[in-house]
Tab-separated table of C-alpha atoms and ligand atoms in Angstrom:
chain	number	residue	atom	x	y	z
A	1	UNK	CA	-2.618	2.201	-30.230
A	2	UNK	CA	-0.692	-0.684	-28.609
A	3	UNK	CA	0.594	-0.126	-25.102
A	4	UNK	CA	4.191	-1.005	-25.917
A	5	UNK	CA	6.715	1.688	-24.985
A	6	UNK	CA	4.132	4.098	-23.580
A	7	UNK	CA	4.279	5.874	-20.205
A	8	UNK	CA	1.582	5.707	-17.531
A	9	UNK	CA	1.465	9.023	-15.689
A	10	UNK	CA	-2.265	9.720	-15.382
A	11	UNK	CA	-5.071	7.131	-15.508
A	12	UNK	CA	-6.490	9.092	-18.464
A	13	UNK	CA	-3.427	8.007	-20.466
A	14	UNK	CA	-5.335	4.737	-20.879
A	15	UNK	CA	-8.550	4.347	-22.825
A	16	UNK	CA	-11.392	2.376	-21.281
A	17	UNK	CA	-10.582	-0.467	-23.625
A	18	UNK	CA	-6.916	-0.470	-22.579
A	19	UNK	CA	-7.902	-0.427	-18.899
A	20	UNK	CA	-10.090	-3.436	-19.525
A	21	UNK	CA	-7.337	-5.278	-21.407
A	22	UNK	CA	-4.897	-4.765	-18.522
A	23	UNK	CA	-7.464	-5.954	-15.972
A	24	UNK	CA	-8.325	-9.001	-18.068
A	25	UNK	CA	-4.672	-9.974	-18.439
A	26	UNK	CA	-4.079	-9.300	-14.722
A	27	UNK	CA	-6.872	-11.730	-13.812
A	28	UNK	CA	-5.443	-14.368	-16.158
A	29	UNK	CA	-2.056	-13.939	-14.488
A	30	UNK	CA	-3.679	-14.167	-11.044
A	31	UNK	CA	-5.392	-17.413	-11.955
A	32	UNK	CA	-2.434	-18.961	-13.799
A	33	UNK	CA	0.786	-17.275	-12.651
A	34	UNK	CA	3.046	-20.114	-13.822
A	35	UNK	CA	2.149	-19.497	-17.447
A	36	UNK	CA	3.811	-16.071	-17.214
A	37	UNK	CA	6.814	-16.884	-15.039
A	38	UNK	CA	9.438	-16.339	-17.740
A	39	UNK	CA	7.994	-13.662	-20.004
A	40	UNK	CA	10.248	-10.919	-18.594
A	41	UNK	CA	13.479	-12.912	-18.595
A	42	UNK	CA	16.332	-10.470	-19.230
A	43	UNK	CA	14.165	-7.411	-18.414
A	44	UNK	CA	15.087	-4.999	-15.634
A	45	UNK	CA	12.698	-2.857	-13.601
A	46	UNK	CA	14.162	0.322	-12.074
A	47	UNK	CA	12.383	1.590	-8.935
A	48	UNK	CA	12.936	5.255	-8.067
A	49	UNK	CA	11.171	5.914	-4.783
A	50	UNK	CA	11.688	9.422	-3.392
A	51	UNK	CA	8.867	8.941	-0.862
A	52	UNK	CA	7.998	6.080	1.547
A	53	UNK	CA	6.190	3.053	0.155
A	54	UNK	CA	5.566	-0.535	1.119
A	55	UNK	CA	2.999	-2.041	-1.222
A	56	UNK	CA	3.574	-0.050	-4.369
A	57	UNK	CA	7.313	-0.621	-4.525
A	58	UNK	CA	7.261	-4.202	-3.309
A	59	UNK	CA	4.298	-5.179	-5.481
A	60	UNK	CA	6.141	-3.827	-8.530
A	61	UNK	CA	9.259	-5.745	-7.498
A	62	UNK	CA	7.287	-8.908	-6.833
A	63	UNK	CA	5.487	-8.482	-10.175
A	64	UNK	CA	8.753	-8.264	-12.110
A	65	UNK	CA	10.326	-11.178	-10.221
A	66	UNK	CA	7.221	-13.325	-10.796
A	67	UNK	CA	7.694	-12.789	-14.544
A	68	UNK	CA	11.361	-13.845	-14.445
A	69	UNK	CA	12.857	-10.342	-14.621
A	70	UNK	CA	15.131	-8.514	-12.193
A	71	UNK	CA	14.953	-5.276	-10.224
A	72	UNK	CA	17.250	-2.438	-9.196
A	73	UNK	CA	16.597	0.910	-7.580
A	74	UNK	CA	16.387	2.926	-4.397
A	75	UNK	CA	13.681	3.279	-1.788
A	76	UNK	CA	15.057	6.299	0.001
A	77	UNK	CA	16.008	9.476	-1.845
A	78	UNK	CA	18.648	10.111	0.841
A	79	UNK	CA	20.659	7.175	-0.453
A	80	UNK	CA	20.505	8.440	-4.065
A	81	UNK	CA	22.277	11.344	-5.724
A	82	UNK	CA	19.110	13.451	-5.313
A	83	UNK	CA	20.618	14.152	-1.889
A	84	UNK	CA	23.610	15.738	-3.664
A	85	UNK	CA	21.321	17.914	-5.749
A	86	UNK	CA	21.022	15.866	-8.943
A	87	UNK	CA	18.018	16.772	-11.096
A	88	UNK	CA	15.353	14.261	-12.101
A	89	UNK	CA	16.274	14.815	-15.744
A	90	UNK	CA	19.898	13.804	-15.188
A	91	UNK	CA	18.957	10.787	-13.071
A	92	UNK	CA	16.584	9.551	-15.775
A	93	UNK	CA	19.056	10.102	-18.603
A	94	UNK	CA	21.318	7.593	-16.913
A	95	UNK	CA	18.807	5.166	-15.448
A	96	UNK	CA	16.930	4.550	-18.661
A	97	UNK	CA	20.100	2.832	-19.812
A	98	UNK	CA	20.274	0.693	-16.671
A	99	UNK	CA	16.666	-0.538	-16.825
A	100	UNK	CA	13.978	-1.444	-19.387
A	101	UNK	CA	11.102	0.125	-17.464
A	102	UNK	CA	10.958	2.607	-14.570
A	103	UNK	CA	8.509	3.266	-11.768
A	104	UNK	CA	8.800	6.534	-9.872
A	105	UNK	CA	7.188	7.817	-6.673
A	106	UNK	CA	7.850	11.420	-5.760
A	107	UNK	CA	6.467	13.953	-3.258
A	108	UNK	CA	6.279	16.606	-6.005
A	109	UNK	CA	3.265	16.591	-8.309
A	110	UNK	CA	4.375	16.218	-11.905
A	111	UNK	CA	7.781	14.659	-11.186
A	112	UNK	CA	6.995	11.377	-13.032
A	113	UNK	CA	5.666	13.399	-15.986
A	114	UNK	CA	8.955	15.273	-16.116
A	115	UNK	CA	10.831	11.963	-15.912
A	116	UNK	CA	8.815	10.591	-18.833
A	117	UNK	CA	9.907	13.533	-20.973
A	118	UNK	CA	13.541	12.533	-20.586
A	119	UNK	CA	13.175	8.753	-20.625
A	120	UNK	CA	13.578	6.450	-23.596
A	121	UNK	CA	11.938	3.588	-21.653
A	122	UNK	CA	8.392	3.483	-20.189
A	123	UNK	CA	7.914	5.481	-16.979
A	124	UNK	CA	5.115	4.546	-14.583
A	125	UNK	CA	3.847	6.998	-11.983
A	126	UNK	CA	3.931	5.237	-8.600
A	127	UNK	CA	2.265	8.238	-6.900
A	128	UNK	CA	3.121	11.942	-7.213
A	129	UNK	CA	2.345	14.126	-4.205
A	130	UNK	CA	-1.389	14.555	-3.651
A	131	UNK	CA	-1.995	14.258	-7.382
A	132	UNK	CA	-2.381	10.844	-9.045
A	133	UNK	CA	-1.708	7.165	-8.419
A	134	UNK	CA	-2.719	5.297	-11.580
A	135	UNK	CA	-1.482	1.845	-10.608
A	136	UNK	CA	-3.462	1.956	-7.367
A	137	UNK	CA	-6.460	2.683	-9.577
A	138	UNK	CA	-5.673	-0.404	-11.656
A	139	UNK	CA	-5.467	-2.339	-8.378
A	140	UNK	CA	-8.854	-0.979	-7.276
A	141	UNK	CA	-10.463	-1.722	-10.632
A	142	UNK	CA	-9.191	-5.304	-10.877
A	143	UNK	CA	-10.561	-5.906	-7.356
A	144	UNK	CA	-13.976	-4.547	-8.293
A	145	UNK	CA	-13.973	-6.605	-11.495
A	146	UNK	CA	-12.951	-9.764	-9.630
A	147	UNK	CA	-15.493	-9.472	-6.811
A	148	UNK	CA	-18.416	-7.775	-8.578
A	149	UNK	CA	-18.009	-9.228	-12.067
A	150	UNK	CA	-18.187	-5.826	-13.757
A	151	UNK	CA	-17.311	-2.184	-13.232
A	152	UNK	CA	-20.691	-0.613	-13.907
A	153	UNK	CA	-23.987	0.249	-12.197
A	154	UNK	CA	-22.360	1.026	-8.868
A	155	UNK	CA	-22.825	3.565	-6.116
A	156	UNK	CA	-19.336	4.172	-4.781
A	157	UNK	CA	-18.566	5.964	-1.514
A	158	UNK	CA	-15.163	7.490	-0.807
A	159	UNK	CA	-14.490	8.265	2.840
A	160	UNK	CA	-11.688	10.151	4.575
A	161	UNK	CA	-9.106	12.502	3.123
A	162	UNK	CA	-10.531	13.359	-0.275
A	163	UNK	CA	-8.460	16.528	-0.567
A	164	UNK	CA	-4.963	15.072	-0.409
A	165	UNK	CA	-5.645	11.409	-1.216
A	166	UNK	CA	-4.136	10.745	-4.637
A	167	UNK	CA	-5.679	7.271	-4.799
A	168	UNK	CA	-9.088	8.926	-4.479
A	169	UNK	CA	-8.362	11.455	-7.223
A	170	UNK	CA	-7.223	8.797	-9.679
A	171	UNK	CA	-10.035	6.368	-8.956
A	172	UNK	CA	-12.770	9.021	-9.040
A	173	UNK	CA	-11.616	10.265	-12.412
A	174	UNK	CA	-11.365	6.780	-13.819
A	175	UNK	CA	-14.619	5.353	-12.460
A	176	UNK	CA	-16.472	8.363	-13.893
A	177	UNK	CA	-15.721	6.948	-17.340
A	178	UNK	CA	-17.526	3.661	-16.650
A	179	UNK	CA	-21.243	3.107	-17.114
A	180	UNK	CA	-23.788	4.235	-14.543
A	181	UNK	CA	-21.507	5.080	-11.650
A	182	UNK	CA	-22.493	7.543	-8.934
A	183	UNK	CA	-20.509	8.822	-5.974
A	184	UNK	CA	-21.058	9.600	-2.311
A	185	UNK	CA	-18.146	11.652	-1.019
A	186	UNK	CA	-17.774	11.481	2.748
A	187	UNK	CA	-15.269	13.834	4.336
A	188	UNK	CA	-14.915	16.605	6.902
A	189	UNK	CA	-15.523	19.983	5.251
A	190	UNK	CA	-11.750	20.706	5.420
A	191	UNK	CA	-10.922	17.634	3.327
A	192	UNK	CA	-13.437	17.726	0.466
A	193	UNK	CA	-12.246	16.797	-3.041
A	194	UNK	CA	-10.548	19.657	-4.906
A	195	UNK	CA	-13.128	21.843	-6.739
A	196	UNK	CA	-11.419	21.447	-10.106
A	197	UNK	CA	-11.744	17.677	-9.883
A	198	UNK	CA	-15.394	17.843	-8.922
A	199	UNK	CA	-16.129	20.203	-11.806
A	200	UNK	CA	-14.189	18.034	-14.225
A	201	UNK	CA	-16.050	14.836	-13.425
A	202	UNK	CA	-19.433	16.539	-13.326
A	203	UNK	CA	-18.978	18.465	-16.554
A	204	UNK	CA	-17.167	15.828	-18.581
A	205	UNK	CA	-19.010	12.733	-17.430
A	206	UNK	CA	-22.204	14.085	-15.885
A	207	UNK	CA	-21.797	11.838	-12.852
A	208	UNK	CA	-24.065	12.237	-9.832
A	209	UNK	CA	-22.148	13.312	-6.731
A	210	UNK	CA	-23.456	13.576	-3.180
A	211	UNK	CA	-21.165	15.270	-0.668
A	212	UNK	CA	-21.733	14.628	3.013
A	213	UNK	CA	-19.927	14.620	6.340
A	214	UNK	CA	-21.796	11.519	7.541
A	215	UNK	CA	-20.511	8.020	6.891
A	216	UNK	CA	-23.680	6.365	8.163
A	217	UNK	CA	-26.226	8.401	6.192
A	218	UNK	CA	-25.852	6.688	2.812
A	219	UNK	CA	-24.221	3.432	3.878
A	220	UNK	CA	-27.325	1.259	3.235
A	221	UNK	CA	-27.314	2.209	-0.494
A	222	UNK	CA	-23.587	1.851	-1.141
A	223	UNK	CA	-22.050	-0.910	-3.316
A	224	UNK	CA	-18.400	-0.028	-2.777
A	225	UNK	CA	-16.952	1.730	0.238
A	226	UNK	CA	-13.452	3.094	-0.361
A	227	UNK	CA	-11.914	4.067	2.976
A	228	UNK	CA	-8.754	6.188	3.110
A	229	UNK	CA	-6.376	7.416	5.782
A	230	UNK	CA	-5.905	11.098	6.595
A	231	UNK	CA	-2.707	12.018	4.708
A	232	UNK	CA	-0.615	13.263	7.618
A	233	UNK	CA	2.441	14.098	5.495
A	234	UNK	CA	0.502	16.610	3.361
A	235	UNK	CA	-0.687	18.765	6.277
A	236	UNK	CA	0.971	22.071	6.964
A	237	UNK	CA	0.708	21.696	10.735
A	238	UNK	CA	0.353	18.852	13.196
A	239	UNK	CA	-2.563	20.502	15.024
A	240	UNK	CA	-4.868	20.322	11.985
A	241	UNK	CA	-3.958	16.699	11.462
A	242	UNK	CA	-4.631	15.755	15.090
A	243	UNK	CA	-8.034	17.426	14.914
A	244	UNK	CA	-9.080	15.378	11.890
A	245	UNK	CA	-7.175	12.116	12.186
A	246	UNK	CA	-9.926	10.008	13.734
A	247	UNK	CA	-12.891	11.656	12.054
A	248	UNK	CA	-14.172	8.377	10.547
A	249	UNK	CA	-13.775	4.937	11.991
A	250	UNK	CA	-15.562	2.087	10.263
A	251	UNK	CA	-16.562	-0.724	12.626
A	252	UNK	CA	-18.884	-3.729	12.727
A	253	UNK	CA	-21.675	-1.763	14.371
A	254	UNK	CA	-21.796	0.730	11.473
A	255	UNK	CA	-21.753	-2.097	8.936
A	256	UNK	CA	-24.972	-3.613	10.303
A	257	UNK	CA	-26.966	-1.366	7.986
A	258	UNK	CA	-24.834	-1.926	4.880
A	259	UNK	CA	-25.605	-4.216	1.935
A	260	UNK	CA	-24.628	-7.891	2.158
A	261	UNK	CA	-22.615	-7.637	-1.043
A	262	UNK	CA	-20.873	-4.377	-0.127
A	263	UNK	CA	-17.183	-4.318	-1.072
A	264	UNK	CA	-14.954	-2.553	1.465
A	265	UNK	CA	-11.719	-1.365	-0.112
A	266	UNK	CA	-8.728	0.604	1.190
A	267	UNK	CA	-5.469	1.334	-0.641
A	268	UNK	CA	-3.598	0.731	2.653
A	269	UNK	CA	-1.777	1.576	4.852
A	270	UNK	CA	-4.617	1.715	7.356
A	271	UNK	CA	-4.180	3.841	10.462
A	272	UNK	CA	-7.375	4.040	12.576
A	273	UNK	CA	-10.082	4.417	9.955
A	274	UNK	CA	-11.070	0.737	9.841
A	275	UNK	CA	-11.219	-1.015	13.166
A	276	UNK	CA	-9.725	-4.490	13.330
A	277	UNK	CA	-13.116	-6.066	13.985
A	278	UNK	CA	-13.989	-5.405	10.339
A	279	UNK	CA	-11.124	-7.531	8.983
A	280	UNK	CA	-12.994	-10.825	9.343
A	281	UNK	CA	-16.135	-9.498	7.689
A	282	UNK	CA	-16.475	-11.219	4.277
A	283	UNK	CA	-17.182	-7.808	2.735
A	284	UNK	CA	-13.710	-6.512	3.698
A	285	UNK	CA	-11.462	-7.052	0.686
A	286	UNK	CA	-8.528	-4.707	1.282
A	287	UNK	CA	-5.942	-7.423	1.766
A	288	UNK	CA	-7.160	-9.255	-1.346
A	289	UNK	CA	-6.966	-5.881	-3.119
A	290	UNK	CA	-3.265	-5.543	-2.187
A	291	UNK	CA	-2.674	-9.059	-3.483
A	292	UNK	CA	-4.401	-8.385	-6.804
A	293	UNK	CA	-2.218	-5.273	-7.135
A	294	UNK	CA	0.759	-7.487	-7.919
A	295	UNK	CA	-1.014	-9.167	-10.834
A	296	UNK	CA	-2.371	-6.019	-12.390
A	297	UNK	CA	1.140	-4.519	-12.247
A	298	UNK	CA	2.471	-7.667	-13.915
A	299	UNK	CA	-0.070	-7.186	-16.688
A	300	UNK	CA	0.748	-3.495	-17.051
A	301	UNK	CA	4.516	-4.012	-17.254
A	302	UNK	CA	4.174	-6.982	-19.632
A	303	UNK	CA	2.081	-4.842	-21.974
A	304	UNK	CA	4.342	-1.768	-21.778
A	305	UNK	CA	7.336	-3.998	-22.476
A	306	UNK	CA	5.525	-5.678	-25.358
A	307	UNK	CA	5.945	-9.195	-23.991
A	308	UNK	CA	2.239	-9.991	-23.586
B	401	LIG	C1	-1.428	5.048	-0.954
B	401	LIG	C2	-0.507	6.156	-1.448
B	401	LIG	O1	0.711	6.025	-1.358
B	401	LIG	O2	-1.060	7.108	-1.948
B	401	LIG	N1	-0.744	3.865	-0.626
B	401	LIG	C3	-0.555	2.953	-1.607
B	401	LIG	O3	0.130	3.187	-2.567
B	401	LIG	N2	-1.220	1.788	-1.487
B	401	LIG	C4	-2.384	5.446	0.081
B	401	LIG	C5	-1.886	6.129	1.321
B	401	LIG	O4	-0.672	6.299	1.518
B	401	LIG	O5	-2.730	6.492	2.123
């Protein structure tokens, strides 16, 4: 089924083949951006951000502008009519007339899904609560493809807040569908991945999972290390957050025992979990990852709009 006019709410909305098509087009756009600079002329992206964002919102905006389109929207729910009590359904009924494609971030899980049920234009989930973040997953996948040449035969470690981290949930689910992937899940016992997610990926995809509290233990065998911040805003009390906030800090000393071709990724923003001395290590690719995120979002929007 072509991608035109579809919504992207959950990474499983895309088949493996579709994921690969988006990544391939994203890499073409990255290598030859000029060739695509007018394909969205006359198209409008609407950004509905009910929760803070830097990269997701601005990379979507940059992506649309790089394709010759325009952008409207809000980045603070307090400046929108949500503050006056307007429902998502009513907002969408109006906005889908103002824009050709919408991206929504919301603190409530399921809000973008609800929006998609009322929208006549494609809705993209820009992150819903601690649930999913499919375009970060596209960003992660295009980075792996670009720097490793393929998304298969990899031992991938996730480290940090695996309970609340929506980027982790989306990427784990998606990578499980690729060939010969295994996981090392590093977290404090309070922040392990949700049981239902673990069961789902083990039962559906039969993926090997090791759970540990030690970052160092498996580091020498890891191909991709996906660091994440502790998701302060999802904690019920400050005390629990303070106790866990610095539980893992990746630094040069720890990396001594890691592979030479390790890929260190992070969805950003970073807080303390990667020390600045890692930034110059050639294995650290988190800033390149953020850059590639623009191109994969260009590819996604171009395909949903049917212009590429
Ligand atoms: C992530 C998010 O919003 O979930 N940020 C992003 O979109 N790159 C990760 C995070 O906030 O920790």
